[in-house]
Each structure stands twice: as C-alpha cells, then as structure tokens.
mmCIF file of C-alpha atoms in Angstrom:
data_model
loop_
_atom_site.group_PDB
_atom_site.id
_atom_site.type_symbol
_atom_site.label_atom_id
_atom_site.label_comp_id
_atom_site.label_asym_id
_atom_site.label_seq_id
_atom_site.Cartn_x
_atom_site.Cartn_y
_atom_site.Cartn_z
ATOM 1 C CA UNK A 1 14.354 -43.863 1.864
ATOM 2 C CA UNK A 2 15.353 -40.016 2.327
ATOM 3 C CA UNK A 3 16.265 -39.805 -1.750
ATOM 4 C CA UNK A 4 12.008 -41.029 -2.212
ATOM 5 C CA UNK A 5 11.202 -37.935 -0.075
ATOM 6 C CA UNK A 6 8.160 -39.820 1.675
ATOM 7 C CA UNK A 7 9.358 -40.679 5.021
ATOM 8 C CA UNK A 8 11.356 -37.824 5.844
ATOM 9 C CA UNK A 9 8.665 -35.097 6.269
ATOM 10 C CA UNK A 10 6.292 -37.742 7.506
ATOM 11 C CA UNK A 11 4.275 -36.973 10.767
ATOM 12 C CA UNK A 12 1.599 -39.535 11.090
ATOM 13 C CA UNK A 13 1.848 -42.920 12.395
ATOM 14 C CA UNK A 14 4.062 -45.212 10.254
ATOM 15 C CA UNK A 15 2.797 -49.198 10.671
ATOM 16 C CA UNK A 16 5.804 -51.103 9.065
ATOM 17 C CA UNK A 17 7.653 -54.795 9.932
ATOM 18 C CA UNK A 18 9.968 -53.265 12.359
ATOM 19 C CA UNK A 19 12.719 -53.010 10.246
ATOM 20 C CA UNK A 20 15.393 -51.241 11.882
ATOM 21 C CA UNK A 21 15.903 -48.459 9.299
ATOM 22 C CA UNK A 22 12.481 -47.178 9.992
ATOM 23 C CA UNK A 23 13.071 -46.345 13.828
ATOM 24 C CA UNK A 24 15.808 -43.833 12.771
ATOM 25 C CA UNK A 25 12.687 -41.137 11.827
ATOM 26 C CA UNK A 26 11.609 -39.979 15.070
ATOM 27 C CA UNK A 27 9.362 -37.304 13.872
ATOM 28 C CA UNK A 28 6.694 -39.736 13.257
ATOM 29 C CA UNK A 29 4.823 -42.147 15.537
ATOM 30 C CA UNK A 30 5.447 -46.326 14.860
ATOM 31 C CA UNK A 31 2.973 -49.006 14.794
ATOM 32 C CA UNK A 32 3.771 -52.430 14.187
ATOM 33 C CA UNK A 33 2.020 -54.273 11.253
ATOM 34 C CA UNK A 34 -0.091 -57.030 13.135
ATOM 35 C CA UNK A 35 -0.264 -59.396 9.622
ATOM 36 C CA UNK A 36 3.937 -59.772 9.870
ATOM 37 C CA UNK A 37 3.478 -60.190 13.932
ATOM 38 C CA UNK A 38 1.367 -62.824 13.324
ATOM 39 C CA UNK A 39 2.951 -64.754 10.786
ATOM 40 C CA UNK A 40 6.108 -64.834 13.218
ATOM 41 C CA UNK A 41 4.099 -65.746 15.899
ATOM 42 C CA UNK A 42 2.139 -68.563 13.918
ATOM 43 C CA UNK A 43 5.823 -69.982 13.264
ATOM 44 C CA UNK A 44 7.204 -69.949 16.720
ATOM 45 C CA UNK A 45 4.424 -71.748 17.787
ATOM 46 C CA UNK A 46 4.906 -74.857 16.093
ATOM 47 C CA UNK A 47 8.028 -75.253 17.828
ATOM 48 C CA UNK A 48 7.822 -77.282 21.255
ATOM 49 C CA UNK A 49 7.387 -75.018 24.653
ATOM 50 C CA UNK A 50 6.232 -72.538 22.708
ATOM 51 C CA UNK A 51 2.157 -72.303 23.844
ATOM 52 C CA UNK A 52 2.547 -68.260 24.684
ATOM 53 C CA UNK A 53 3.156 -67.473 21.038
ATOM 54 C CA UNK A 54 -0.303 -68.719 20.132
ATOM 55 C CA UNK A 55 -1.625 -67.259 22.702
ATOM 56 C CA UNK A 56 -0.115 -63.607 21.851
ATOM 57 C CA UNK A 57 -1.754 -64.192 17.914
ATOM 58 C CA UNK A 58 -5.170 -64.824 19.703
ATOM 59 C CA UNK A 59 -4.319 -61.481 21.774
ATOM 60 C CA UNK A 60 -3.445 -59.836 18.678
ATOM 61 C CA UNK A 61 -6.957 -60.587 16.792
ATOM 62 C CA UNK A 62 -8.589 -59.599 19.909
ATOM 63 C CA UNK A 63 -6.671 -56.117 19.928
ATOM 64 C CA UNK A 64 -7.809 -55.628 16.251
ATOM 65 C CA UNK A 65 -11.809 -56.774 16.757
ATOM 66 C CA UNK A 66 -11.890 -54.392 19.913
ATOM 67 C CA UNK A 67 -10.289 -51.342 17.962
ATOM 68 C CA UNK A 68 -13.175 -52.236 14.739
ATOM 69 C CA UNK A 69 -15.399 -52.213 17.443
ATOM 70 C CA UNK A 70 -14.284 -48.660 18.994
ATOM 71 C CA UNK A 71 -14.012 -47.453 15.538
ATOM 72 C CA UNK A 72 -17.259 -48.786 14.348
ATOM 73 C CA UNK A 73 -19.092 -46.600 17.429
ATOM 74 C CA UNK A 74 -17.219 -43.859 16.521
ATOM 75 C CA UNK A 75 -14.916 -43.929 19.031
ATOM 76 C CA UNK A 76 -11.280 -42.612 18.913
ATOM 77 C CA UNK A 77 -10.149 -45.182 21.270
ATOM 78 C CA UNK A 78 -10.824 -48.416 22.803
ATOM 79 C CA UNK A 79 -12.429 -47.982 26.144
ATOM 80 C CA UNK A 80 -10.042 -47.912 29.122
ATOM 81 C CA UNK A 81 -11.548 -51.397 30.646
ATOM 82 C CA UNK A 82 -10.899 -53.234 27.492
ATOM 83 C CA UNK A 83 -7.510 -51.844 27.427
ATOM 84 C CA UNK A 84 -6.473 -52.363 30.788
ATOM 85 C CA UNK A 85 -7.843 -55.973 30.148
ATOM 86 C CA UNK A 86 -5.660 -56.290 26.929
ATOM 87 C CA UNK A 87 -2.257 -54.808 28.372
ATOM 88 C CA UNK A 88 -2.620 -57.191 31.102
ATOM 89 C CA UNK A 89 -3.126 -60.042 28.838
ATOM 90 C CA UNK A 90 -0.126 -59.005 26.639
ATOM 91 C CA UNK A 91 2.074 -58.742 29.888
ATOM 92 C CA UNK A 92 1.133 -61.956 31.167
ATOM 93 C CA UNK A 93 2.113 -63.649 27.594
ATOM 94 C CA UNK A 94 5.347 -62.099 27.464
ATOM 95 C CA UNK A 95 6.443 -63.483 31.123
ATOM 96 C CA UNK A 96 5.423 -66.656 29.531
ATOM 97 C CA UNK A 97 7.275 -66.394 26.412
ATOM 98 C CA UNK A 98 10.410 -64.848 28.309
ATOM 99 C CA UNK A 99 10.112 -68.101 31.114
ATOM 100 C CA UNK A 100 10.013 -70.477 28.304
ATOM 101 C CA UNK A 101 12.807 -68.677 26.456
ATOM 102 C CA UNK A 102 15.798 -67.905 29.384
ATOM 103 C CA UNK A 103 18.844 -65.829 28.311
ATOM 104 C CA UNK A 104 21.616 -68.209 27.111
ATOM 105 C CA UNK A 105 24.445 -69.158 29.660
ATOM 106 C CA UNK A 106 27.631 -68.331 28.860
ATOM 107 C CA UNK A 107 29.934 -70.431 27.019
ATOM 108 C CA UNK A 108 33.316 -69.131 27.541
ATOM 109 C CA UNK A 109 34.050 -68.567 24.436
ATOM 110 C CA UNK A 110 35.209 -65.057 22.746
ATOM 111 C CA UNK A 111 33.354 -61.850 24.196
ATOM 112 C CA UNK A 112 30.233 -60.426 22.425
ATOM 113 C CA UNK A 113 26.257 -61.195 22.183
ATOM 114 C CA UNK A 114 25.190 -64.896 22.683
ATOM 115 C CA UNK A 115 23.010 -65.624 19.800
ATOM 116 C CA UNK A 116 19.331 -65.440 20.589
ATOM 117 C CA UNK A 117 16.824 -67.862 19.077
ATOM 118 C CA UNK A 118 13.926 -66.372 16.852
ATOM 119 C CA UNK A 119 11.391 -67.018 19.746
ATOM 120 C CA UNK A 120 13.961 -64.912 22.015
ATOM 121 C CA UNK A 121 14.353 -62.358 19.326
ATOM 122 C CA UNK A 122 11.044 -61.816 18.475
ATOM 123 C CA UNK A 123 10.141 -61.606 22.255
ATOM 124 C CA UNK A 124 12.346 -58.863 22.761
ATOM 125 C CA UNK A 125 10.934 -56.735 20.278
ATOM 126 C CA UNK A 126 7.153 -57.465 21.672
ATOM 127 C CA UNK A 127 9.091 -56.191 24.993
ATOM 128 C CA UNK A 128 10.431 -53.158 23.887
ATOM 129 C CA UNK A 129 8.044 -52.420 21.280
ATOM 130 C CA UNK A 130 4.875 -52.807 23.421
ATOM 131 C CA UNK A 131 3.195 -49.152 22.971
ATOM 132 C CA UNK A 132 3.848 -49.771 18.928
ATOM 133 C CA UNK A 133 2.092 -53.695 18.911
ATOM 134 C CA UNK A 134 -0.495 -51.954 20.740
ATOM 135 C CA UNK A 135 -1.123 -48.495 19.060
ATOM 136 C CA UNK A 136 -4.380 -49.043 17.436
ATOM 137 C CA UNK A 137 -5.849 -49.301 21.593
ATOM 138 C CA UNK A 138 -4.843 -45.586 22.028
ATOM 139 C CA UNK A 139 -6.062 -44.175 18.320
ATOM 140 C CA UNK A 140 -8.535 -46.381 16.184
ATOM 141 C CA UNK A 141 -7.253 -44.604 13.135
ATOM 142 C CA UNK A 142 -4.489 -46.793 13.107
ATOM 143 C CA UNK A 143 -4.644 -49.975 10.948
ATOM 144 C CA UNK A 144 -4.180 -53.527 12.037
ATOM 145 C CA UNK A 145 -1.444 -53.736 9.352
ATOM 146 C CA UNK A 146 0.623 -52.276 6.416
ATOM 147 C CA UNK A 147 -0.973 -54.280 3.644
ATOM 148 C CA UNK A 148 -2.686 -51.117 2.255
ATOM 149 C CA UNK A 149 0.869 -49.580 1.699
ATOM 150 C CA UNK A 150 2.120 -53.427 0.357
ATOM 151 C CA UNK A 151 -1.047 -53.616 -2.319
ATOM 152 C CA UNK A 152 -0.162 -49.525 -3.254
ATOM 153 C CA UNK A 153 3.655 -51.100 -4.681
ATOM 154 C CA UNK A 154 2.316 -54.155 -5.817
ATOM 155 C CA UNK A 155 1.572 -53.377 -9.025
ATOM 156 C CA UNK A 156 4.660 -51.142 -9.321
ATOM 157 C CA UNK A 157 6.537 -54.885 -8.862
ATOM 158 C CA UNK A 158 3.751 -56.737 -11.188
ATOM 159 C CA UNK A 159 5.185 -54.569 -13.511
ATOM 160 C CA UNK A 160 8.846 -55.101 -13.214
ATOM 161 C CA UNK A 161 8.153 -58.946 -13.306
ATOM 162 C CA UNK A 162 6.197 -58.493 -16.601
ATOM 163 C CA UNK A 163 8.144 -56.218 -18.627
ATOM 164 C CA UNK A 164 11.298 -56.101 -16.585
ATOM 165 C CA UNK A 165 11.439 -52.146 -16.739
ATOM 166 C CA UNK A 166 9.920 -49.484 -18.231
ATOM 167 C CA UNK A 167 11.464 -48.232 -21.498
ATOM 168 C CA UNK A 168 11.760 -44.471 -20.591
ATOM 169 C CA UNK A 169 11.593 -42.385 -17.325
ATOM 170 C CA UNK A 170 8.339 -40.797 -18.783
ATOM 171 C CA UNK A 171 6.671 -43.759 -19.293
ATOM 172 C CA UNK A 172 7.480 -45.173 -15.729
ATOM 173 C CA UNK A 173 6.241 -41.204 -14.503
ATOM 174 C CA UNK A 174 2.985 -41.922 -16.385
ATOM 175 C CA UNK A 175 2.226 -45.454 -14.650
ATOM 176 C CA UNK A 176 3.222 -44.126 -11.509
ATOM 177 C CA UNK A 177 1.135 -41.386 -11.944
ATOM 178 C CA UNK A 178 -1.976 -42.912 -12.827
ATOM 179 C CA UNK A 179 -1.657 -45.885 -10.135
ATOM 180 C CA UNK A 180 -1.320 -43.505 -7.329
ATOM 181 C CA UNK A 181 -4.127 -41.262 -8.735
ATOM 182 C CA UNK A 182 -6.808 -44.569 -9.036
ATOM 183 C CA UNK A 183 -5.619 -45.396 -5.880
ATOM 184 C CA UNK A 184 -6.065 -42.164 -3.698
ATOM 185 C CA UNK A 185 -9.676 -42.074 -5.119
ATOM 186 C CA UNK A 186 -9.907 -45.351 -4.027
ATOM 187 C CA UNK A 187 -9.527 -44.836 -0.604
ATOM 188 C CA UNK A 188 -11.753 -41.913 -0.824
ATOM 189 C CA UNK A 189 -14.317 -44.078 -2.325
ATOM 190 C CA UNK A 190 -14.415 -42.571 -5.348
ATOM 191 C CA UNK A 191 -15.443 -45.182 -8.093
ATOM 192 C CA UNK A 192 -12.004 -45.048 -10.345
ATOM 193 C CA UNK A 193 -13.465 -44.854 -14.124
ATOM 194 C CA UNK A 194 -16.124 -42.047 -13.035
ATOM 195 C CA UNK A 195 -12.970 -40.515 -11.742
ATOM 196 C CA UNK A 196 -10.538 -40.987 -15.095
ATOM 197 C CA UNK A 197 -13.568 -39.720 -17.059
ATOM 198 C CA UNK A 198 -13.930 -36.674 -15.195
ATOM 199 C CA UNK A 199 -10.141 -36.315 -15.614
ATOM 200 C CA UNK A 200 -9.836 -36.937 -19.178
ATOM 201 C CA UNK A 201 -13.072 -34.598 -19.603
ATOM 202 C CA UNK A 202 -11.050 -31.575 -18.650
ATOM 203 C CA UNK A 203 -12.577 -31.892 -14.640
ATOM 204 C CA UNK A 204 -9.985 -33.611 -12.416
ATOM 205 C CA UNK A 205 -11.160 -35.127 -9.095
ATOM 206 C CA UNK A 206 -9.327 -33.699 -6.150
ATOM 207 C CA UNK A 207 -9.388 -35.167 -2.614
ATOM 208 C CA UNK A 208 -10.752 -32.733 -0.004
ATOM 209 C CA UNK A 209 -8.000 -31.854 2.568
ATOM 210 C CA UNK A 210 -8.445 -33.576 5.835
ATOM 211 C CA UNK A 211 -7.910 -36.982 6.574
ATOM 212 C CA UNK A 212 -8.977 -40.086 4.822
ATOM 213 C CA UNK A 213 -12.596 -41.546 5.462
ATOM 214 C CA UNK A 214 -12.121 -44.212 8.155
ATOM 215 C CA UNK A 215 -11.611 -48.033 6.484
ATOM 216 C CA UNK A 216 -14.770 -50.067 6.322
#
C-alpha cells in the first residue's frame, strides 16, 4: 500500500472494511463502509439470540437516510437532535449485542485469548470503532460506503480475468490511464465521450481544484 503511493500522503477520510492494515495511517480520518457492516450484520442475525444485529442494520439505513437528508438541505451535518437520537440508539444495540454475546469463561487450558465468536468479534469493533460507523453524522461528505472506490478497480480485475495480464507495462499504463481519466470526469459529471473528444481534439478536460460535486 505505501509502494502504490495513494494512501500514504492521504488526508481525507478513508471509508474501507476495517481491515487492520488501514488503521496504521493515522494522518487520515476512517470511516467504516456501511455495505460490508451490513452484510456482517445481515449474517449474524440469522443465528439464534441474535435480534440486536438486525436491529443495528435498521440503525445503519437510518444513519445513511438522515445524512442524504442533511446533505440534500445543504447541510454539513446531521442536526444535533437526530444525532443524539441515533448515538443513543446505537448504544442501546450494542448493550444488547454485548448481553447476548458474554465474554467466554475460562477453560483452563494453555494461557492466551479465548476465541471470540463472529457476533463477539464484530461487536467489538462496532465498540471501539463507534465515531468511524458513525462518521457520515458529523460530515455529510462522507459516503455510506466504499463501493465507489470497489467499481474504480473493477474493471482493472475484469481485465485480468479476461486476458489474464496485459502484454506490456505500456499497455497496462494506457488502460490505467484512460479508466481513471473517464472516471474522474465521471464524478464531475462530465459526460465521458464529450470528454475523450475534447481530449483527442487537442483540448483536454481538467477538473477544477476543489472538492468533488456532492453524490446525487
């Protein structure tokens, strides 16, 4: 991740899985993506005892329909009733989830961690991740989840699975190139052809500094 030069001189908020590789770049500010949350969640909950999970996912959706809502009205955050209402919620659930889930008793056996169950596990990250599940509350900027970033590589893999590689380093430049160009003009809602004929006309499009238009 240092070698790809991205993350390392990164200052914005990151919204990944929680993979623990991303938590070593403190310069930034973390979000959790809420699409992996509630897959995890939607999982746990089949399993018996386990009624808070569902009730975090519904918490979850809420979260995001109150930020589009903030955002929507131009707002750079949700409104301190809403989140007051919405941190309660989420602290309620996890003393639920946490009651449902109690540490493991000791066994006897050899020193070390007693194995936690994925309920417990995911639990404790909710616990000590709470300011990251709940970002979006304090800046509407931030998105829901990372799929954006996911659909960006996507093609990048498409590729791979097609061809298996690419047959020179400047041919993989070139693909890389042009995806990344479409796709920044894209998300500045620039319609991509108008932009590759301006480009190949001798008058590249250029984003304006600043940051991107806010999603629809």
């Amino acid at each position: 991740m240092d070698a790809a030069g991205v993350l390392p001189g990164f200052v914005g908020v990151a919204v990944h899985d929680g993979w623990s590789p991303y938590w070593r770049y403190e310069d930034v500010s973390h979000a959790l993506c809420g699409a992996h949350l509630l897959r995890e969640l939607e999982a746990i909950a089949e399993e018996p005892g386990q009624g808070w999970a569902a009730g975090m996912a519904e918490l979850l959706v809420d979260v995001k329909l109150a930020c589009d809502r903030a955002r929507a009205a131009g707002l750079k955050r949700v409104d301190d009733t809403a989140r007051a209402r919405l941190h309660a919620r989420y602290e309620r659930l996890l003393a639920d989830g946490q009651a449902a889930n109690p540490p493991p008793l000791a066994t006897g056996r050899r020193p070390g961690r007693a194995r936690r169950s994925p309920a417990a596990r995911l639990l404790a990250r909710l616990d000590t991740h709470r300011d990251e599940v709940l970002r979006s509350l304090d800046d509407t900027r931030v998105p829901f989840d990372n799929n954006q970033g996911e659909r960006d590589l996507r093609m990048v893999k498409l590729q791979q699975k097609i061809s298996g590689c690419w047959r020179t380093p400047a041919g993989a430049e070139a693909f890389l190139a042009l995806r990344s160009y479409v796709a920044t003009a894209r998300k500045h809602g620039m319609n991509p052809l108008a932009v590759l004929r301006q480009l190949f006309e001798g008058h590249p499009w250029l984003p304006a500094p600043g940051p991107l238009p806010a999603p629809p």
